[in-house]
Amino acid sequence: MRITQGMLSTNMLRNLSTSYERMGKYQDQLSTGKKINRPSEDPVIAMKGISYRRDLSQTEQYKANFSEAYNWIENSDAALDKATQAMQRIRELVVQASNDTYDTSQRGSIATEIDQLKEHLITIANTQVGDKYIFNGTKTLDAPIGADDKPNSTSGTEVQIELSKGIYMPVSIKTDAVFTLEKLSADLKDSTKTNTDINKYLGALDTHINSMLNTRAELGARQNRIEMMEDRVDEQEVIAQRIVSDNEDADIERVITDLKTQESVHRAALGVGSRIIQPTLMDFLR
């Protein structure tokens, strides 16, 4: 096959263009730290990157959900702690009022304090975090206890937060243990009521106090599980970040070596190209 000067020049220019493209690729990798900058450079890496980043994004969302779960659990536990203290104080007052030495006026004073504690319990039942009522399930915009100091007829379903793929943790509790105390107060103010009538409330109070303590124990167990799940999600995040890095990040040391090698090859190609382009007819006619 006949090789012409034009063919040599064309091939030389094409090879120089290819060399420039390679150097440009290495320079892009060096400046961005990524193996590819366009999906067309390697569709496999690009498609894997979409999948890996989706997994990483889900893991990051689960981490954000843990903050919300802790917010519900810790505020609920703190509120129940205050409610338990109030209930225990009410029980002490009932024990005092059932004493034969207390007269009607003294019982009336105890009833007044119980009325204040009742209002305190209602305030606790209507605890809000931000603009959400935490003791009314998914009906976070409705107060559990209405303006008439009566529990609302309906409450929302249990609030659950997804803390791992397909795993939902309940973070809300019912307000069954928070109740109004009008009847107890009324009986204390009623001079016809006997010690026996007052004593009967002790059993109910003990039941509600135990209910609160059991609920707090359940909240503690939930928090322990949340902490263990958070540790696992933290590990998953580290793994997901490593997988994304292995798929997308360039090996900088290797890129620098390849770029230096390509620069040397390119300089050699330029030197050879100058010898190919230099000769003309005038060079031979001298």
Tab-separated table of C-alpha atoms in Angstrom:
chain	number	residue	atom	x	y	z
A	1	MET	CA	0.000	0.000	0.000
A	2	ARG	CA	1.298	3.445	-0.930
A	3	ILE	CA	1.939	5.689	2.055
A	4	THR	CA	1.702	9.383	1.302
A	5	GLN	CA	2.861	12.445	3.199
A	6	GLY	CA	-0.791	13.375	3.726
A	7	MET	CA	-1.538	10.013	5.331
A	8	LEU	CA	1.404	10.385	7.696
A	9	SER	CA	0.302	13.888	8.676
A	10	THR	CA	-3.308	12.815	9.167
A	11	ASN	CA	-2.347	9.855	11.350
A	12	MET	CA	0.042	12.014	13.346
A	13	LEU	CA	-2.642	14.631	14.005
A	14	ARG	CA	-5.149	11.956	14.974
A	15	ASN	CA	-2.702	10.398	17.421
A	16	LEU	CA	-1.892	13.803	18.887
A	17	SER	CA	-5.618	14.450	19.364
A	18	THR	CA	-5.972	11.114	21.142
A	19	SER	CA	-3.001	11.971	23.345
A	20	TYR	CA	-4.571	15.299	24.255
A	21	GLU	CA	-7.819	13.523	25.170
A	22	ARG	CA	-5.972	11.142	27.476
A	23	MET	CA	-4.127	13.975	29.180
A	24	GLY	CA	-7.386	15.871	29.508
A	25	LYS	CA	-9.013	12.818	31.119
A	26	TYR	CA	-6.198	12.458	33.664
A	27	GLN	CA	-6.257	16.169	34.424
A	28	ASP	CA	-10.028	16.007	35.018
A	29	GLN	CA	-9.580	13.042	37.348
A	30	LEU	CA	-6.842	14.889	39.211
A	31	SER	CA	-8.897	18.076	39.629
A	32	THR	CA	-12.193	16.390	40.593
A	33	GLY	CA	-10.873	13.280	42.344
A	34	LYS	CA	-13.399	11.172	40.415
A	35	LYS	CA	-12.863	8.337	37.954
A	36	ILE	CA	-15.437	9.738	35.553
A	37	ASN	CA	-17.049	13.141	35.062
A	38	ARG	CA	-19.643	12.112	32.490
A	39	PRO	CA	-21.741	8.939	32.408
A	40	SER	CA	-20.618	8.313	28.832
A	41	GLU	CA	-17.051	7.773	30.036
A	42	ASP	CA	-18.063	4.571	31.852
A	43	PRO	CA	-21.815	3.740	31.975
A	44	VAL	CA	-21.197	0.825	34.382
A	45	ILE	CA	-19.584	3.059	37.002
A	46	ALA	CA	-22.312	5.645	36.486
A	47	MET	CA	-25.147	3.132	36.978
A	48	LYS	CA	-23.518	1.576	40.028
A	49	GLY	CA	-22.965	5.067	41.424
A	50	ILE	CA	-26.682	5.848	41.214
A	51	SER	CA	-27.537	2.677	43.129
A	52	TYR	CA	-24.818	3.133	45.744
A	53	ARG	CA	-25.699	6.783	46.321
A	54	ARG	CA	-29.361	5.873	46.729
A	55	ASP	CA	-28.385	3.425	49.475
A	56	LEU	CA	-26.194	6.069	51.114
A	57	SER	CA	-28.995	8.630	50.940
A	58	GLN	CA	-31.405	6.208	52.630
A	59	THR	CA	-28.894	5.534	55.389
A	60	GLU	CA	-28.428	9.270	55.961
A	61	GLN	CA	-32.207	9.682	56.184
A	62	TYR	CA	-32.408	6.917	58.785
A	63	LYS	CA	-29.758	8.761	60.824
A	64	ALA	CA	-31.916	11.881	60.710
A	65	ASN	CA	-34.898	9.790	61.847
A	66	PHE	CA	-33.001	8.764	64.985
A	67	SER	CA	-32.967	12.380	66.155
A	68	GLU	CA	-36.748	12.516	65.814
A	69	ALA	CA	-37.138	9.202	67.655
A	70	TYR	CA	-34.949	10.378	70.543
A	71	ASN	CA	-36.959	13.598	70.661
A	72	TRP	CA	-40.231	11.691	71.157
A	73	ILE	CA	-38.834	9.127	73.601
A	74	GLU	CA	-36.894	11.524	75.827
A	75	ASN	CA	-39.659	14.129	76.032
A	76	SER	CA	-42.235	11.435	76.797
A	77	ASP	CA	-40.055	9.979	79.554
A	78	ALA	CA	-39.415	13.411	81.075
A	79	ALA	CA	-43.137	14.198	81.074
A	80	LEU	CA	-44.021	10.856	82.654
A	81	ASP	CA	-41.393	11.422	85.320
A	82	LYS	CA	-43.165	14.630	86.378
A	83	ALA	CA	-46.563	12.940	86.122
A	84	THR	CA	-45.397	10.089	88.368
A	85	GLN	CA	-44.188	12.570	90.966
A	86	ALA	CA	-47.566	14.318	90.874
A	87	MET	CA	-49.433	11.023	91.253
A	88	GLN	CA	-47.265	9.985	94.186
A	89	ARG	CA	-47.963	13.317	95.868
A	90	ILE	CA	-51.695	12.808	95.311
A	91	ARG	CA	-51.424	9.373	96.918
A	92	GLU	CA	-49.699	10.893	99.946
A	93	LEU	CA	-52.505	13.419	100.255
A	94	VAL	CA	-55.154	10.708	100.028
A	95	VAL	CA	-53.417	8.763	102.810
A	96	GLN	CA	-53.421	11.906	104.948
A	97	ALA	CA	-57.077	12.659	104.189
A	98	SER	CA	-58.134	9.154	105.225
A	99	ASN	CA	-56.814	9.824	108.727
A	100	ASP	CA	-59.581	10.131	111.329
A	101	THR	CA	-57.956	13.244	112.783
A	102	TYR	CA	-58.574	15.310	109.642
A	103	ASP	CA	-61.732	17.363	109.652
A	104	THR	CA	-63.771	18.681	106.720
A	105	SER	CA	-61.791	21.917	106.351
A	106	GLN	CA	-58.489	20.075	106.304
A	107	ARG	CA	-59.833	17.683	103.684
A	108	GLY	CA	-60.970	20.715	101.720
A	109	SER	CA	-57.408	22.064	101.744
A	110	ILE	CA	-56.153	18.711	100.513
A	111	ALA	CA	-58.797	18.752	97.778
A	112	THR	CA	-57.560	22.182	96.688
A	113	GLU	CA	-53.993	20.901	96.339
A	114	ILE	CA	-55.246	17.867	94.440
A	115	ASP	CA	-57.118	20.195	92.082
A	116	GLN	CA	-53.830	21.969	91.352
A	117	LEU	CA	-52.056	18.680	90.805
A	118	LYS	CA	-54.859	17.635	88.488
A	119	GLU	CA	-54.274	20.756	86.394
A	120	HIS	CA	-50.577	19.937	86.387
A	121	LEU	CA	-51.325	16.442	85.078
A	122	ILE	CA	-53.501	17.891	82.330
A	123	THR	CA	-50.659	20.189	81.330
A	124	ILE	CA	-48.345	17.186	81.175
A	125	ALA	CA	-50.863	15.210	79.116
A	126	ASN	CA	-50.965	18.099	76.642
A	127	THR	CA	-47.188	18.297	76.347
A	128	GLN	CA	-46.050	19.681	73.021
A	129	VAL	CA	-42.704	19.377	71.303
A	130	GLY	CA	-42.597	22.097	68.728
A	131	ASP	CA	-46.186	22.215	67.498
A	132	LYS	CA	-46.894	18.507	68.073
A	133	TYR	CA	-48.808	16.922	70.953
A	134	ILE	CA	-46.738	13.855	71.829
A	135	PHE	CA	-49.414	11.983	73.812
A	136	ASN	CA	-52.130	11.804	71.168
A	137	GLY	CA	-50.626	9.385	68.664
A	138	THR	CA	-50.679	10.471	65.034
A	139	LYS	CA	-53.187	13.229	65.840
A	140	THR	CA	-50.326	15.502	66.779
A	141	LEU	CA	-52.319	18.692	66.178
A	142	ASP	CA	-55.100	17.773	68.651
A	143	ALA	CA	-54.720	18.079	72.425
A	144	PRO	CA	-55.287	14.788	74.322
A	145	ILE	CA	-57.224	16.634	77.033
A	146	GLY	CA	-59.845	19.084	75.868
A	147	ALA	CA	-60.813	22.483	77.229
A	148	ASP	CA	-63.388	20.817	79.532
A	149	ASP	CA	-60.595	18.819	81.192
A	150	LYS	CA	-61.955	15.652	79.595
A	151	PRO	CA	-59.959	13.262	77.402
A	152	ASN	CA	-60.803	13.590	73.717
A	153	SER	CA	-63.087	10.829	72.518
A	154	THR	CA	-60.644	9.613	69.897
A	155	SER	CA	-56.892	9.534	69.716
A	156	GLY	CA	-54.526	8.877	66.863
A	157	THR	CA	-52.837	5.595	66.123
A	158	GLU	CA	-49.353	4.865	67.403
A	159	VAL	CA	-46.572	6.977	65.901
A	160	GLN	CA	-43.893	4.839	64.288
A	161	ILE	CA	-40.627	5.990	62.731
A	162	GLU	CA	-38.616	3.958	60.213
A	163	LEU	CA	-35.107	3.588	61.644
A	164	SER	CA	-33.823	0.964	59.248
A	165	LYS	CA	-35.079	-0.528	56.021
A	166	GLY	CA	-38.502	-1.982	56.779
A	167	ILE	CA	-38.057	-1.618	60.558
A	168	TYR	CA	-40.412	0.803	62.312
A	169	MET	CA	-40.055	1.750	65.965
A	170	PRO	CA	-43.088	3.005	67.960
A	171	VAL	CA	-42.182	6.244	69.718
A	172	SER	CA	-45.512	7.440	71.112
A	173	ILE	CA	-47.444	6.240	74.165
A	174	LYS	CA	-51.072	6.328	75.193
A	175	THR	CA	-52.389	8.713	77.813
A	176	ASP	CA	-54.393	6.103	79.694
A	177	ALA	CA	-52.296	6.762	82.789
A	178	VAL	CA	-53.094	10.481	82.766
A	179	PHE	CA	-56.572	11.108	84.057
A	180	THR	CA	-58.727	13.726	85.713
A	181	LEU	CA	-59.447	13.653	89.424
A	182	GLU	CA	-62.739	15.518	89.815
A	183	LYS	CA	-64.486	12.725	91.742
A	184	LEU	CA	-61.681	12.365	94.287
A	185	SER	CA	-61.695	16.111	94.870
A	186	ALA	CA	-65.469	16.182	95.197
A	187	ASP	CA	-65.453	13.358	97.757
A	188	LEU	CA	-62.829	15.135	99.837
A	189	LYS	CA	-65.001	18.217	99.962
A	190	ASP	CA	-68.089	16.153	100.868
A	191	SER	CA	-68.430	15.945	104.653
A	192	THR	CA	-70.618	12.845	104.346
A	193	LYS	CA	-67.806	10.769	102.878
A	194	THR	CA	-66.024	8.439	105.292
A	195	ASN	CA	-62.435	7.292	105.495
A	196	THR	CA	-63.455	4.147	103.666
A	197	ASP	CA	-64.791	6.235	100.787
A	198	ILE	CA	-61.446	8.035	100.542
A	199	ASN	CA	-59.325	4.900	100.985
A	200	LYS	CA	-60.893	3.289	97.941
A	201	TYR	CA	-58.967	5.701	95.715
A	202	LEU	CA	-55.622	4.326	96.859
A	203	GLY	CA	-55.981	1.193	94.772
A	204	ALA	CA	-56.787	3.188	91.649
A	205	LEU	CA	-53.885	5.548	92.293
A	206	ASP	CA	-51.484	2.643	92.755
A	207	THR	CA	-52.713	1.134	89.485
A	208	HIS	CA	-52.046	4.365	87.587
A	209	ILE	CA	-48.664	4.894	89.234
A	210	ASN	CA	-47.624	1.362	88.322
A	211	SER	CA	-48.905	1.953	84.798
A	212	MET	CA	-46.711	5.039	84.494
A	213	LEU	CA	-43.686	3.187	85.846
A	214	ASN	CA	-44.261	0.309	83.433
A	215	THR	CA	-44.629	2.776	80.568
A	216	ARG	CA	-41.368	4.455	81.510
A	217	ALA	CA	-39.681	1.045	81.647
A	218	GLU	CA	-41.016	0.320	78.160
A	219	LEU	CA	-39.692	3.671	76.938
A	220	GLY	CA	-36.300	2.809	78.403
A	221	ALA	CA	-36.297	-0.529	76.582
A	222	ARG	CA	-37.232	1.208	73.341
A	223	GLN	CA	-34.438	3.730	73.791
A	224	ASN	CA	-31.908	0.947	74.368
A	225	ARG	CA	-33.009	-0.713	71.148
A	226	ILE	CA	-32.867	2.591	69.281
A	227	GLU	CA	-29.286	3.098	70.458
A	228	MET	CA	-28.307	-0.371	69.217
A	229	MET	CA	-30.025	0.270	65.891
A	230	GLU	CA	-28.251	3.608	65.608
A	231	ASP	CA	-24.874	1.890	66.076
A	232	ARG	CA	-25.778	-0.512	63.282
A	233	VAL	CA	-26.884	2.289	60.954
A	234	ASP	CA	-23.642	4.160	61.699
A	235	GLU	CA	-21.747	1.079	60.536
A	236	GLN	CA	-23.921	0.839	57.428
A	237	GLU	CA	-23.205	4.486	56.634
A	238	VAL	CA	-19.449	3.900	56.825
A	239	ILE	CA	-19.769	0.852	54.555
A	240	ALA	CA	-21.998	2.737	52.080
A	241	GLN	CA	-19.543	5.657	51.948
A	242	ARG	CA	-16.658	3.275	51.314
A	243	ILE	CA	-18.520	1.520	48.513
A	244	VAL	CA	-19.362	4.855	46.870
A	245	SER	CA	-15.726	5.934	47.211
A	246	ASP	CA	-14.396	2.664	45.758
A	247	ASN	CA	-16.748	3.004	42.805
A	248	GLU	CA	-16.284	6.704	42.023
A	249	ASP	CA	-13.091	8.081	43.548
A	250	ALA	CA	-9.927	8.048	41.477
A	251	ASP	CA	-6.649	6.592	42.727
A	252	ILE	CA	-4.792	9.912	42.854
A	253	GLU	CA	-1.309	8.342	43.005
A	254	ARG	CA	-2.039	6.253	39.942
A	255	VAL	CA	-3.593	9.205	38.111
A	256	ILE	CA	-0.480	11.318	38.722
A	257	THR	CA	1.742	8.489	37.441
A	258	ASP	CA	-0.452	7.987	34.346
A	259	LEU	CA	-0.504	11.737	33.666
A	260	LYS	CA	3.299	11.986	33.866
A	261	THR	CA	3.652	8.971	31.586
A	262	GLN	CA	1.172	10.412	29.086
A	263	GLU	CA	2.981	13.771	29.124
A	264	SER	CA	6.226	11.999	28.224
A	265	VAL	CA	4.465	10.056	25.456
A	266	HIS	CA	2.880	13.262	24.198
A	267	ARG	CA	6.213	15.097	24.080
A	268	ALA	CA	7.718	12.213	22.127
A	269	ALA	CA	4.752	12.268	19.727
A	270	LEU	CA	5.204	16.011	19.205
A	271	GLY	CA	8.903	15.485	18.483
A	272	VAL	CA	8.188	12.766	15.926
A	273	GLY	CA	5.351	14.817	14.460
A	274	SER	CA	7.625	17.786	13.886
A	275	ARG	CA	9.903	15.583	11.801
A	276	ILE	CA	6.980	14.272	9.721
A	277	ILE	CA	5.477	17.686	8.988
A	278	GLN	CA	8.780	19.495	8.432
A	279	PRO	CA	9.836	18.089	5.007
A	280	THR	CA	8.324	19.869	1.975
A	281	LEU	CA	9.147	19.964	-1.767
A	282	MET	CA	11.257	23.058	-1.186
A	283	ASP	CA	13.389	21.069	1.316
A	284	PHE	CA	14.312	18.626	-1.479
A	285	LEU	CA	14.944	21.372	-4.073
A	286	ARG	CA	17.568	23.147	-1.970
